[in-house]
Short mmCIF file of C-alpha atoms and ligand atoms in Angstrom, two decimals:
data_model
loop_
_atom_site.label_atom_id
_atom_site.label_comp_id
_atom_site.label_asym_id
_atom_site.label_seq_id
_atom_site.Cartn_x
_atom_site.Cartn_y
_atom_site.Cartn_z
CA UNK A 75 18.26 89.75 13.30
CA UNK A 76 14.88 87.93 12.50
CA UNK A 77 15.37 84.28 11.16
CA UNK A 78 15.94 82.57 8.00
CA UNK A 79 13.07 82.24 5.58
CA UNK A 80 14.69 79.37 3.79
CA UNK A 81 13.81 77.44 6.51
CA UNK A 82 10.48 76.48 7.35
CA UNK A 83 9.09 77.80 11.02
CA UNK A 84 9.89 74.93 13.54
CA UNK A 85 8.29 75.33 17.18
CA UNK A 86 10.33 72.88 19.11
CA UNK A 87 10.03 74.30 22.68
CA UNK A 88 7.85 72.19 26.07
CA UNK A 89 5.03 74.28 25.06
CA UNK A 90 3.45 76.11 23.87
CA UNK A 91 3.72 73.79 20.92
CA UNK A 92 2.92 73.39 16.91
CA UNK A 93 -0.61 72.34 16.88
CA UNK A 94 -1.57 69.60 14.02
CA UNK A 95 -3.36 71.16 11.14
CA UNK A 96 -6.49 69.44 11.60
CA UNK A 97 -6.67 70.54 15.31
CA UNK A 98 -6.22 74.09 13.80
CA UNK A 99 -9.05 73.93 11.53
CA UNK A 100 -11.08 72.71 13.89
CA UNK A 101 -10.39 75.95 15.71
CA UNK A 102 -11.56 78.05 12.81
CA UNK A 103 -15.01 76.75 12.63
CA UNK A 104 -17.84 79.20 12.84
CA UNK A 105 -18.61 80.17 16.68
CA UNK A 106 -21.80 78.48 18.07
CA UNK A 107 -23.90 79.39 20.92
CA UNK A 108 -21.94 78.98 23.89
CA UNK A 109 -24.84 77.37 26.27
CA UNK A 110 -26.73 75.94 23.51
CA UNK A 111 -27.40 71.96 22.62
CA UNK A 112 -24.62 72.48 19.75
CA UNK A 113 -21.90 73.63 22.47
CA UNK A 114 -22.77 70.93 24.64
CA UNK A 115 -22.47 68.38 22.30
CA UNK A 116 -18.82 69.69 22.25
CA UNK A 117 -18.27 69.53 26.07
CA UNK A 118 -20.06 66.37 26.82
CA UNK A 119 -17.46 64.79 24.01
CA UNK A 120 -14.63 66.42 25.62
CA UNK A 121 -15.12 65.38 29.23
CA UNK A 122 -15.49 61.98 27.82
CA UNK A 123 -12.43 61.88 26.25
CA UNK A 124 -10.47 63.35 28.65
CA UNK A 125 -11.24 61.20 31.66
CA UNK A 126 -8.49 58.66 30.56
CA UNK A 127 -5.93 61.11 30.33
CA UNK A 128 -6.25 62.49 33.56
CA UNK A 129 -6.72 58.64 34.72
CA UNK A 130 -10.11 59.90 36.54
CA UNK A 131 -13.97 59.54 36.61
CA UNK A 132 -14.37 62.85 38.57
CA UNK A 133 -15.46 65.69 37.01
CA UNK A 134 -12.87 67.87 34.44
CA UNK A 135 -13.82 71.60 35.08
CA UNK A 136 -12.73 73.85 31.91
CA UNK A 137 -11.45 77.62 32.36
CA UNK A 138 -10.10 80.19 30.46
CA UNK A 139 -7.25 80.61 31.36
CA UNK A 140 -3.41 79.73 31.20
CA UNK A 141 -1.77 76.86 33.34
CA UNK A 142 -1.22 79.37 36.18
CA UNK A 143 -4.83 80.02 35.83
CA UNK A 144 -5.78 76.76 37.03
CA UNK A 145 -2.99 76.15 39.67
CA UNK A 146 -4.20 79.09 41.22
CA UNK A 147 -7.58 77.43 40.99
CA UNK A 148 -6.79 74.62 42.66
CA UNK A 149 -5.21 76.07 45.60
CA UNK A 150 -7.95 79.17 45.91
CA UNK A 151 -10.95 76.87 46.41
CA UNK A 152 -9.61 74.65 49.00
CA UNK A 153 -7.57 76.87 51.25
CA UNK A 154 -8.41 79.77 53.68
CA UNK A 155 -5.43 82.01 54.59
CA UNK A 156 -3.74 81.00 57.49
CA UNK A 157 -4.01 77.24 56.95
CA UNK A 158 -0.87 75.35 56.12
CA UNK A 159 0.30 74.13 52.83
CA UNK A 160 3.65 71.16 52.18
CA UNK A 161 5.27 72.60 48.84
CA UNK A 162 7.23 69.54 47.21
CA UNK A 163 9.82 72.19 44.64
CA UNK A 164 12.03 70.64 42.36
CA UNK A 165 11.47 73.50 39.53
CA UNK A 166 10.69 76.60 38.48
CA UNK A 167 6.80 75.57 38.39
CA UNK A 168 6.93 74.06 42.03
CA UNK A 169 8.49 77.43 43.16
CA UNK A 170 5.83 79.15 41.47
CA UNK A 171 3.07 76.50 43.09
CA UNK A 172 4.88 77.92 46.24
CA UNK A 173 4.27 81.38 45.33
CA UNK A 174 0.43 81.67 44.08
CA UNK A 175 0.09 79.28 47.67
CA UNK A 176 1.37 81.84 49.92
CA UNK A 177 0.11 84.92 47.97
CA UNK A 178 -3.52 83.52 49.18
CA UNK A 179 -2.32 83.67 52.84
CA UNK A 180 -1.48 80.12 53.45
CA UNK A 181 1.73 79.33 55.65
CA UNK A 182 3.85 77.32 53.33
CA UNK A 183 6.51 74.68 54.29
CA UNK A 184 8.88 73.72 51.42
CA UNK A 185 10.80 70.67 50.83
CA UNK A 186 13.59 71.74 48.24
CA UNK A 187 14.45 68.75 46.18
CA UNK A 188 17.52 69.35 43.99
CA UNK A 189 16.11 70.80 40.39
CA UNK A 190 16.72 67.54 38.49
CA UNK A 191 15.66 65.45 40.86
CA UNK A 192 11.86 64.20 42.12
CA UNK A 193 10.69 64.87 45.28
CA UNK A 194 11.89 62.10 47.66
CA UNK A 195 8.52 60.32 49.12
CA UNK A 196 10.43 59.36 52.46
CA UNK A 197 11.47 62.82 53.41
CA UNK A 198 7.55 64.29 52.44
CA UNK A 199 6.47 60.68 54.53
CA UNK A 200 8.84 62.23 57.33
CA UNK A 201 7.46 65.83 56.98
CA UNK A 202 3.75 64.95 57.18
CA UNK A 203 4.08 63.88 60.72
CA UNK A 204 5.10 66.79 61.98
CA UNK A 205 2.27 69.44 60.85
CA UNK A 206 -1.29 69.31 59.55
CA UNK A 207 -1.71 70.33 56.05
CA UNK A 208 -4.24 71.23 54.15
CA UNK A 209 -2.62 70.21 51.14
CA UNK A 210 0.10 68.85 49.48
CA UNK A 211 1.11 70.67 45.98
CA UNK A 212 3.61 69.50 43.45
CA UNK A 213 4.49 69.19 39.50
CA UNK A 214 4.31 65.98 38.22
CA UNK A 215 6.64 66.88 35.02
CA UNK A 216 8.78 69.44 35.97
CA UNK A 217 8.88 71.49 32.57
CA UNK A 218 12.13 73.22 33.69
CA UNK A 219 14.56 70.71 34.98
CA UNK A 220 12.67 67.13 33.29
CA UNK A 221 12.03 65.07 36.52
CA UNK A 222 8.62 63.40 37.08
CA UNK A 223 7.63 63.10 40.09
CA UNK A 224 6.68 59.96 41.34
CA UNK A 225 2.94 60.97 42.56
CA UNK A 226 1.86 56.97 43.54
CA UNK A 227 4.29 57.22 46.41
CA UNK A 228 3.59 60.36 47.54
CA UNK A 229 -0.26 59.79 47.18
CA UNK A 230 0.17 56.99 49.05
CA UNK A 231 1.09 59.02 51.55
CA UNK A 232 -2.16 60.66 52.11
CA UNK A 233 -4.05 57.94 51.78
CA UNK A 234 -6.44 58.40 54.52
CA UNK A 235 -6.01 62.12 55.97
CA UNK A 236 -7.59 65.24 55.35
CA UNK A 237 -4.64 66.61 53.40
CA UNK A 238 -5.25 66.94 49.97
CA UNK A 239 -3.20 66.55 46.71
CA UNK A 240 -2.84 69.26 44.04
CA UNK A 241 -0.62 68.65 41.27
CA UNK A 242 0.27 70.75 38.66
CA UNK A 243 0.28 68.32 35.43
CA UNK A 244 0.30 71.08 32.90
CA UNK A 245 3.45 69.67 30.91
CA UNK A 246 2.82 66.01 31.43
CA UNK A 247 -0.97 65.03 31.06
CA UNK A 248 -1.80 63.26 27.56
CA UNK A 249 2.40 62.67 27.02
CA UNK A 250 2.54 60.27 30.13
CA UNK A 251 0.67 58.08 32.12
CA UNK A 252 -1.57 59.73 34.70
CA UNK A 253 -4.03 57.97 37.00
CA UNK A 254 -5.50 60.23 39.50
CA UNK A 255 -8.04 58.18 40.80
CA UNK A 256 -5.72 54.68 41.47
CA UNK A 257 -2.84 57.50 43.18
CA UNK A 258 -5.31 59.67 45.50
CA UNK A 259 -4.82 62.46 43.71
CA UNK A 260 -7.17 65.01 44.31
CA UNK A 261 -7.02 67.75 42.06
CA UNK A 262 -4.68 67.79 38.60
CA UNK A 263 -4.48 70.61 36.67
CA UNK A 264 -3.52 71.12 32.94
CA UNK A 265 -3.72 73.16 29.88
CA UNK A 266 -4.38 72.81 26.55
CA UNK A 267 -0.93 74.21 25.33
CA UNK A 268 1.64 71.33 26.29
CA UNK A 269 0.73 67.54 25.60
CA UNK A 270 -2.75 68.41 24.54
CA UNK A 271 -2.01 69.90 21.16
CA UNK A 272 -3.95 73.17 21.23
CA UNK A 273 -3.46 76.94 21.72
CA UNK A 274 -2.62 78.65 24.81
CA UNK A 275 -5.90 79.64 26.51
CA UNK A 276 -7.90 76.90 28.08
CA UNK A 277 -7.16 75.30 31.36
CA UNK A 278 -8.37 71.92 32.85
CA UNK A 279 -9.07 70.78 36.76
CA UNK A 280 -10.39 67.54 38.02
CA UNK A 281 -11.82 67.41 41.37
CA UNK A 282 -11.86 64.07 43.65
CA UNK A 283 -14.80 63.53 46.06
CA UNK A 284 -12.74 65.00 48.64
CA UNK A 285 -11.38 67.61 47.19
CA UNK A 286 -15.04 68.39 46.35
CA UNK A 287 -15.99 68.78 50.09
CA UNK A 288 -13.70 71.01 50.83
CA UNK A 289 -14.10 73.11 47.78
CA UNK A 290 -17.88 73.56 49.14
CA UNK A 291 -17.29 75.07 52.69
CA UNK A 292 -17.99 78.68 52.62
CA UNK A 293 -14.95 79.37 54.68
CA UNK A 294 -12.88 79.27 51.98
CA UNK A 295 -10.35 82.22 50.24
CA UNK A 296 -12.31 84.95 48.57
CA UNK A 297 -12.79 83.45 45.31
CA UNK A 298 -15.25 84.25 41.92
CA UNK A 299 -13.83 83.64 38.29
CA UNK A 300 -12.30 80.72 39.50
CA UNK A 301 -15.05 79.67 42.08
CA UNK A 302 -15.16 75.59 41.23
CA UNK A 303 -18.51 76.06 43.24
CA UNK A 304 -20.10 77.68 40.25
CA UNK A 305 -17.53 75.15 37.43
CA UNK A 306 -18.94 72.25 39.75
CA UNK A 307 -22.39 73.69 39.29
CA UNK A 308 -23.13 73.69 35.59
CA UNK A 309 -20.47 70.64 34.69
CA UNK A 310 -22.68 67.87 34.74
CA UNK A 311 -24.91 69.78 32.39
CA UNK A 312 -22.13 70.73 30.17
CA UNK A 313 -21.91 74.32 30.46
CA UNK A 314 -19.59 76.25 31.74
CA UNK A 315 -20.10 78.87 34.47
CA UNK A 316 -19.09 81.75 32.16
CA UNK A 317 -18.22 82.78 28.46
CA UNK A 318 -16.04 79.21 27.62
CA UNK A 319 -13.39 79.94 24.95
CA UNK A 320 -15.58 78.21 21.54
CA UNK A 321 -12.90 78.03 19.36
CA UNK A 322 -10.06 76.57 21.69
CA UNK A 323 -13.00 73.71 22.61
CA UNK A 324 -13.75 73.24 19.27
CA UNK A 325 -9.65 72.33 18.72
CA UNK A 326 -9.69 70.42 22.27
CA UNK A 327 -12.52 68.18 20.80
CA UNK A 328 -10.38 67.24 17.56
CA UNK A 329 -6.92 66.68 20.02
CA UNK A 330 -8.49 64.59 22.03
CA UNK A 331 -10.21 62.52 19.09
CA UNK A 332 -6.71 62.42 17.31
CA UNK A 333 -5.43 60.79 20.82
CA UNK A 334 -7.63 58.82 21.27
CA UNK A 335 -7.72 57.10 17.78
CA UNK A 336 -3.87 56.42 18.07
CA UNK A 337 -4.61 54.90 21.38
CA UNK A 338 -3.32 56.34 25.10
CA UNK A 339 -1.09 53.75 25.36
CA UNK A 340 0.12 54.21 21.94
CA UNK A 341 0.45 57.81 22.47
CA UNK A 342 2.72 57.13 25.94
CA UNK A 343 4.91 54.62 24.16
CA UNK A 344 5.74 57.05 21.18
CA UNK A 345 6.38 60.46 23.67
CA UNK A 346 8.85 58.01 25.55
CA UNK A 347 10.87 56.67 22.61
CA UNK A 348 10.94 59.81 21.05
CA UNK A 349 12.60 61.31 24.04
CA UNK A 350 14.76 58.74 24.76
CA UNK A 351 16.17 58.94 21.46
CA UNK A 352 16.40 63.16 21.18
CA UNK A 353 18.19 62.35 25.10
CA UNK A 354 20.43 59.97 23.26
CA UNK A 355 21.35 62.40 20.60
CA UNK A 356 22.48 65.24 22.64
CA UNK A 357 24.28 63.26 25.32
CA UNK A 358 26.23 62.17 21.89
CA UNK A 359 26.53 65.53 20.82
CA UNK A 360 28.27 66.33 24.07
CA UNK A 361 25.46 67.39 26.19
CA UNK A 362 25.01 65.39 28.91
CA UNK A 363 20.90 65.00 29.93
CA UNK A 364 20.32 67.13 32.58
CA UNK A 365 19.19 65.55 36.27
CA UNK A 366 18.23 62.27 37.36
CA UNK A 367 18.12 59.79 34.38
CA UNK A 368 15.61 57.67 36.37
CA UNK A 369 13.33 60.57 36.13
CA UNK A 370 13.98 62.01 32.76
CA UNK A 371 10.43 63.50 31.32
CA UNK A 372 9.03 62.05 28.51
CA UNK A 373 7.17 65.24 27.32
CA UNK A 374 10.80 67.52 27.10
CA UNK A 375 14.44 66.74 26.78
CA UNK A 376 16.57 69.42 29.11
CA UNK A 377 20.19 69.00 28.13
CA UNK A 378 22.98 70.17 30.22
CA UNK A 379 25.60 72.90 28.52
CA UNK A 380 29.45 71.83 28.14
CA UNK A 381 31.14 74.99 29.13
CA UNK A 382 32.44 77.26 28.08
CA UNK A 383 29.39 77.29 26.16
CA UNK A 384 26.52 78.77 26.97
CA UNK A 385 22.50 77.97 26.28
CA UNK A 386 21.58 81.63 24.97
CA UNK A 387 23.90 81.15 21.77
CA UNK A 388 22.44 78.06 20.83
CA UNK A 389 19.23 79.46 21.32
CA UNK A 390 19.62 82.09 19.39
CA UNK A 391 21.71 80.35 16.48
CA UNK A 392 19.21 77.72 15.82
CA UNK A 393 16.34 80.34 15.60
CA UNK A 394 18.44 82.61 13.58
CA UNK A 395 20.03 80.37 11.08
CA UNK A 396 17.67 77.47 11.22
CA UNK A 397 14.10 79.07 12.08
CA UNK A 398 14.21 76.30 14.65
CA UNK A 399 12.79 77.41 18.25
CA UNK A 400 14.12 75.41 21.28
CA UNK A 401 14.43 77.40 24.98
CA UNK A 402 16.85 77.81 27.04
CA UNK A 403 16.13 78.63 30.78
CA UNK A 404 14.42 81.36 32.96
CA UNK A 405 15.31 80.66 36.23
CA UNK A 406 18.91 79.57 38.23
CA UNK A 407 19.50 77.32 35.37
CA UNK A 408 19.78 80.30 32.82
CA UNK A 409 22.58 79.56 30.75
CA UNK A 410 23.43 76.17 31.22
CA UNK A 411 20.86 73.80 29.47
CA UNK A 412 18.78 74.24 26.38
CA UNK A 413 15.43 72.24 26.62
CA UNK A 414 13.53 71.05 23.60
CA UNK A 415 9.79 69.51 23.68
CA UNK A 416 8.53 66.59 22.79
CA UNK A 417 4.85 66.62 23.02
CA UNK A 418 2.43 66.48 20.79
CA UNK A 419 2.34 64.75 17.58
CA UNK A 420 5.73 64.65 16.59
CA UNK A 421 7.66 61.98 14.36
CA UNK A 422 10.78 61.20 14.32
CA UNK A 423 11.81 63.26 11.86
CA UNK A 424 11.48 65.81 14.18
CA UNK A 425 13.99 65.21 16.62
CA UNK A 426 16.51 63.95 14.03
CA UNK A 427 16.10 67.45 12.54
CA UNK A 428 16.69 69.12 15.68
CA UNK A 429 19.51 67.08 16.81
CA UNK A 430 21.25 67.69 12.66
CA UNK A 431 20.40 71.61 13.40
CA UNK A 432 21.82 71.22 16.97
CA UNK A 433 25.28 69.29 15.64
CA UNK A 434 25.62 72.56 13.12
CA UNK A 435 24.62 75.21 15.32
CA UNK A 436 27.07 74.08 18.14
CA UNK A 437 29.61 73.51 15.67
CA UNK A 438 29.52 76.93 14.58
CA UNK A 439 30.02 77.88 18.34
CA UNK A 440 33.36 75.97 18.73
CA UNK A 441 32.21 73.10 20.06
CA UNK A 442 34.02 69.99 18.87
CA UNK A 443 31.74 67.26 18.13
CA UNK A 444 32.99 63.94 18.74
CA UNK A 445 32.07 62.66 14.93
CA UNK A 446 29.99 64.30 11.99
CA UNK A 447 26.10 63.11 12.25
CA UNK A 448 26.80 61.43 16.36
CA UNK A 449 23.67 63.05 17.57
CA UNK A 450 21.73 61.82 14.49
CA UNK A 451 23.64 58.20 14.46
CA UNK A 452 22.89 58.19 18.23
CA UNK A 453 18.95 58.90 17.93
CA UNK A 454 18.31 56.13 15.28
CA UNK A 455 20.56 53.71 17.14
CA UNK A 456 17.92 54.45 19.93
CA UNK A 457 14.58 54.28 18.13
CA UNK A 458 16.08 50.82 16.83
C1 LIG B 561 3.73 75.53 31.05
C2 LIG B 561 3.60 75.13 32.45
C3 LIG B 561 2.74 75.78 33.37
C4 LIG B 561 1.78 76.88 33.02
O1 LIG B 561 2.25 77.96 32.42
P1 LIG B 561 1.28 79.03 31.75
O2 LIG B 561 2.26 79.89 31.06
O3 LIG B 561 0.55 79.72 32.83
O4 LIG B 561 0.35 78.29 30.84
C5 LIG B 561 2.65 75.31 34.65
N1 LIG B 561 3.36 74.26 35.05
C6 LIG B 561 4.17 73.59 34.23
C7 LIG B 561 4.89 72.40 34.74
C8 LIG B 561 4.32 74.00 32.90
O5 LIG B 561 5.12 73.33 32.08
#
């Protein structure tokens, strides 16, 4: 079955997301030459504006690529196989850090955190003395379980060794505070498909000093698409080292002007209350938030399933009969919570919407609700 026309298309999932029309038009302009003044006009304006969000003065190298694109980026130009590499998991995307580390050849310790839960500084404190690593990778919004990692503590840390610090803030850059340079972080990496309001297709990297200095040594993994060697090369002129995507810039350009004229802290303060209120809603609803409240993500609510439900009818009802799409999970937690994103420039009539669809679909399931219009009631009672 395909869904309902009689209700309009609703893209509710952490990413990718429904992209504000003006960022879309942007991305429909006529294509300019890619290395000429007009394109650089374009990048220059973009690493500008971008800086804050990362919470960095280093340089922002731009790829085509996914979010995988770039953490494999990250870990490709600093490591050479063999060397040794602390993997803080909590998530689907720290597993996956885990993976792309030791598919270059890198011997990779995990610490397993509890998916819910955020890395727990003293045990990575505890860990660091007994090996030397060349880096330390994490998520700093895990996507699939909602727990932020707290990456001042951990950065802290490292304050003062060689090891470096690669985080993955794909789902959490421009929907939370970031600030690589006051944390010692020393590469992030986005993309443009979460928090940052575009289309899937461009990814992001900032590179510390020291980051920098290791990315340099010829010793490193095989590398060429992603070389930051060549990124690092042409940045400062604002070029990229190959074909950049035109069109996904172009949109990047009018995202980060629509973030920046609502303000960063603005933008922060609005991704928190509107998750704290969607949160609200479903624990009211009967489904209780998922992990460590003192962690919960800001950028995506992942609610926990009451059995005997299950997440893939829900799914699949609110797509179906309300053209609403929310996801459920793709990993051990298949099944048991549904996850819904808020990032990007979305109102609060978009979560009360979700949370009225939510009430009907999982009252068409069986599943008592405790009163008529809770998860709504709960939401407002929130954003109060
Ligand atoms: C979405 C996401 C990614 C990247 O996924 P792609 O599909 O490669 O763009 C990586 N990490 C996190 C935390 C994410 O949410």
């Amino acid at each position: 079955m395909t869904s309902s026309p009689s209700y309009p298309y609703r893209l509710r999932l952490p990413g990718p997301i429904s992209i504000p029309e003006r960022i879309r038009q942007a991305t429909a302009r006529p294509i300019v030459n890619h290395r000429g003044p007009e394109m650089r006009v374009v990048l220059e304006e973009i690493q500008r504006l971008i800086q804050p969000l990362f919470g960095t003065q280093a340089p922002v190298l731009t790829f085509g690529s996914s979010g995988t694109g770039v953490m494999e980026a990250s870990l490709v130009n600093v490591l050479a196989p063999g060397e040794k590499v602390l993997a803080l998991a909590h998530g689907q995307f720290g597993d996956r850090y885990a993976q792309i580390a030791r598919a270059l050849g890198a011997e990779v310790d995990v610490i397993e955190t509890e998916w819910g839960w955020a890395p727990d500084p003293a045990v990575v404190a505890a860990k660091l003395e007994t090996a030397d690593y060349r880096a330390v990778i994490t998520v700093h919004n895990e996507s699939s379980t909602g727990a932020v990692t707290d990456l001042a503590a951990i950065g802290e840390l490292l304050r003062g060794r060689d090891t470096l610090f690669l985080v993955d803030s794909v789902s959490g850059l421009a929907g939370m505070e970031l600030r690589q340079d006051e944390w010692g972080v020393d590469i992030v990496v986005t993309g443009s498909q979460k928090a940052l309001m575009c289309p899937p297709g461009l990814g992001f990297a900032s590179v510390s000093e020291k980051a920098r200095k290791v990315i340099e040594r010829d010793d490193r993994c095989p590398r060429f698409y992603l070389d930051m060697r060549k990124a690092l090369a042409t940045v400062d002129k604002h070029e990229t080292a190959f074909t950049c995507p035109v069109s996904l810039l172009f949109g990047m350009q009018e995202a980060l002007r629509a973030i920046h004229e609502e303000g960063l802290p603005q933008v922060f303060a609005r991704h928190k209350r509107l998750s704290d209120a969607l949160r609200a809603g479903c624990v009211a609803l009967g489904l209780p938030a998922f992990g460590d409240p003192a962690t919960a993500s800001r950028t995506v609510v992942v609610a926990a399933v009451p059995e005997p439900l299950t997440a893939g009818p829900i799914v699949k009802h609110m797509y179906e009969t309300y053209n609403t799409v929310i996801a459920g999970a793709r990993n051990k937690l298949n099944g048991r919570v549904v996850r819904i994103g808020t990032m990007g420039q979305i109102s609060e009539a978009d979560i009360l919407t979700d949370l009225h669809y939510l009430e009907l679909s999982l009252t068409a399931l069986g599943h008592k609700v405790p009163a008529p219009g809770c998860g709504v009631a709960a939401a407002i009672a929130s954003l109060r």
